[in-house]
Short mmCIF file of C-alpha atoms in Angstrom, two decimals:
data_model
loop_
_atom_site.label_atom_id
_atom_site.label_comp_id
_atom_site.label_asym_id
_atom_site.label_seq_id
_atom_site.Cartn_x
_atom_site.Cartn_y
_atom_site.Cartn_z
CA PHE S 1 39.90 -2.55 103.77
CA THR S 2 41.78 -5.70 104.91
CA LEU S 3 38.46 -7.45 105.25
CA GLN S 4 38.33 -7.99 101.48
CA GLY S 5 40.51 -11.13 101.96
CA LEU S 6 38.21 -12.56 104.55
CA GLY S 7 36.70 -14.99 102.00
CA SER S 8 40.12 -16.18 100.95
CA GLU S 9 41.29 -19.74 101.47
CA ASP S 10 44.60 -18.34 102.76
CA ALA S 11 45.23 -18.70 106.46
CA ILE S 12 46.63 -15.16 106.82
CA TRP S 13 43.81 -13.43 104.92
CA TYR S 14 44.40 -10.13 106.64
CA THR S 15 47.62 -9.60 104.71
CA LEU S 16 46.31 -10.02 101.25
CA TYR S 17 45.04 -6.51 100.79
CA PRO S 18 47.20 -4.30 103.08
CA SER S 19 45.88 -0.75 103.74
CA SER S 20 49.11 0.79 102.55
CA GLU S 21 48.18 -0.28 98.96
CA PHE S 22 44.76 1.27 99.13
CA SER S 23 45.46 4.15 96.65
CA ASP S 24 47.05 1.82 94.18
CA ASN S 25 44.11 -0.65 94.55
CA PHE S 26 41.52 2.13 94.13
CA VAL S 27 43.25 3.39 90.90
CA ASP S 28 43.24 -0.17 89.67
CA GLY S 29 39.53 -0.42 90.52
CA LEU S 30 38.72 2.61 88.45
CA ALA S 31 40.94 1.31 85.55
CA CYS S 32 38.94 -1.93 85.75
CA PHE S 33 35.65 -0.06 85.80
CA PHE S 34 36.58 1.55 82.49
CA TRP S 35 38.13 -1.53 80.90
CA GLN S 36 41.67 -0.03 81.07
CA LEU S 37 43.29 -2.47 83.51
CA ASP S 38 46.08 -4.61 81.89
CA GLU S 39 45.35 -8.27 81.36
CA ASP S 40 48.55 -9.22 83.20
CA ASP S 41 47.45 -7.09 86.17
CA GLN S 42 44.07 -8.87 86.23
CA LEU S 43 45.82 -12.24 86.25
CA VAL S 44 48.72 -11.84 88.61
CA LYS S 45 48.73 -8.48 90.56
CA TYR S 46 46.20 -9.50 93.09
CA PRO S 47 45.69 -12.72 95.19
CA GLU S 48 42.39 -13.34 93.17
CA LYS S 49 42.04 -12.97 89.41
CA ALA S 50 40.36 -9.71 88.64
CA ASN S 51 37.41 -9.93 86.07
CA CYS S 52 36.64 -6.62 84.45
CA GLU S 53 34.21 -7.80 81.95
CA PHE S 54 30.68 -6.72 82.89
CA VAL S 55 31.71 -4.23 85.60
CA LEU S 56 30.09 -1.21 84.16
CA PHE S 57 26.90 -3.08 83.27
CA PHE S 58 26.69 -4.45 86.85
CA ALA S 59 27.19 -0.99 88.39
CA ILE S 60 24.35 0.57 86.22
CA VAL S 61 22.01 -2.41 86.99
CA HIS S 62 22.84 -2.06 90.73
CA ALA S 63 22.18 1.71 90.73
CA LEU S 64 18.92 1.16 88.72
CA CYS S 65 17.83 -1.47 91.19
CA ILE S 66 18.41 0.73 94.13
CA ILE S 67 16.35 3.50 92.48
CA MET S 68 13.55 1.12 91.68
CA VAL S 69 13.30 -0.22 95.16
CA GLY S 70 13.24 3.36 96.55
CA VAL S 71 10.42 4.36 94.20
CA ALA S 72 8.63 1.04 95.08
CA VAL S 73 8.98 1.50 98.81
CA ASP S 74 7.85 5.20 98.51
CA LYS S 75 4.68 4.05 96.73
CA LEU S 76 4.03 1.34 99.21
CA VAL S 77 4.30 3.69 102.11
CA SER S 78 2.27 6.35 100.54
CA ALA S 79 -0.42 4.00 99.77
CA GLY S 80 -0.64 3.01 103.38
CA SER S 81 0.22 -0.62 102.90
CA THR S 82 2.67 -0.91 105.85
CA LYS S 83 1.66 -4.57 106.53
CA MET S 84 2.88 -5.54 102.80
CA THR S 85 6.15 -3.63 103.49
CA HIS S 86 6.85 -5.58 106.74
CA ARG S 87 6.14 -8.89 104.91
CA GLY S 88 8.61 -7.85 102.14
CA ILE S 89 11.21 -7.17 104.85
CA SER S 90 10.71 -10.76 106.14
CA ALA S 91 10.79 -12.11 102.57
CA GLY S 92 13.97 -10.18 101.84
CA ILE S 93 15.67 -11.67 105.03
CA ILE S 94 14.63 -15.12 104.06
CA LEU S 95 15.87 -14.65 100.40
CA ALA S 96 19.18 -13.14 101.62
CA VAL S 97 19.75 -16.04 104.00
CA VAL S 98 18.86 -18.64 101.25
CA GLY S 99 21.28 -16.95 98.84
CA MET S 100 24.07 -16.77 101.39
CA ALA S 101 23.61 -20.38 102.16
CA ILE S 102 23.74 -21.47 98.54
CA TYR S 103 26.79 -19.55 98.14
CA ASP S 104 28.31 -20.98 101.26
CA PHE S 105 27.53 -24.59 100.19
CA ARG S 106 29.37 -24.08 97.01
CA ILE S 107 32.69 -23.53 98.80
CA PRO S 108 33.58 -26.73 100.73
CA GLN S 109 36.60 -24.93 102.55
CA PHE S 110 34.07 -22.78 104.48
CA ASN S 111 31.67 -25.46 105.58
CA TYR S 112 31.79 -24.93 109.37
CA GLY S 113 29.73 -27.91 110.21
CA PRO S 114 25.98 -28.58 111.39
CA PHE S 115 26.46 -26.67 114.69
CA VAL S 116 27.22 -23.39 112.96
CA ASP S 117 24.69 -23.90 110.26
CA GLY S 118 22.12 -24.72 112.99
CA LEU S 119 22.97 -21.62 114.81
CA ASN S 120 22.65 -19.48 111.55
CA LEU S 121 19.21 -21.08 111.16
CA LEU S 122 18.10 -20.34 114.59
CA CYS S 123 19.22 -16.76 114.28
CA VAL S 124 17.17 -16.37 111.12
CA ILE S 125 14.06 -17.89 112.70
CA MET S 126 14.53 -15.49 115.72
CA ILE S 127 15.04 -12.47 113.43
CA ILE S 128 11.90 -13.20 111.53
CA MET S 129 9.78 -14.07 114.52
CA GLY S 130 10.97 -10.89 116.24
CA SER S 131 10.22 -8.74 113.07
CA GLU S 132 6.73 -10.33 112.77
CA VAL S 133 5.84 -9.78 116.44
CA TYR S 134 7.13 -6.33 116.40
CA HIS S 135 5.25 -5.31 113.36
CA ARG S 136 1.91 -6.87 114.59
CA VAL S 137 1.64 -4.17 117.18
CA THR S 138 -0.61 -1.57 115.70
CA ASN S 139 1.06 1.57 114.97
CA PRO S 140 -0.63 4.71 113.50
CA ASP S 141 -0.15 4.83 109.67
CA SER S 142 2.83 6.71 108.47
CA THR S 143 2.25 10.14 107.20
CA PHE S 144 4.68 12.39 105.63
CA THR S 145 3.14 15.93 106.04
CA THR S 146 5.21 18.90 106.72
CA VAL S 147 3.64 22.05 108.15
CA TYR S 148 5.69 25.26 107.78
CA PRO S 149 4.93 27.86 110.34
CA SER S 150 3.90 31.16 108.73
CA LEU S 151 6.27 34.09 109.30
CA ASP S 152 5.07 37.50 110.11
CA ASN S 153 6.37 40.33 107.98
CA ILE S 154 10.00 40.53 109.32
CA TYR S 155 10.71 43.71 107.33
CA GLU S 156 8.16 45.87 109.12
CA GLU S 157 9.47 48.13 111.75
CA ASP S 158 7.93 47.94 115.18
#
């Protein structure tokens, strides 16, 4: 729970959201979710300004996206296109890293310099290369068949 303050500019980020206030914060989060959190609490109660405006919409869109991704992956695997699935994993890694880099560049206080940026780039290249090499090995196509053993009549007497 204390990791919520990790992105803060404050030097003592681990004290911003103490675990002893977890229940109060949870209740305030539910109030924010249902647009019941006071404007004053949104502005001054927490180290960062709370914004409760589109929370329910974002939660619904997030849940729908998870469901759609699950259905899409199920259809891809059922169709036997595992290569396309692995390419999608690589593309997802690349998009995630690009998104995090854009986010990182927007906040100048968290610019750790070219060494850390280069290290992150090297790690991404190694992850993608490792994923591609691992998935080039031919594996049998995935099957999802379940065979239930037949039971003899368990009510017959011997």
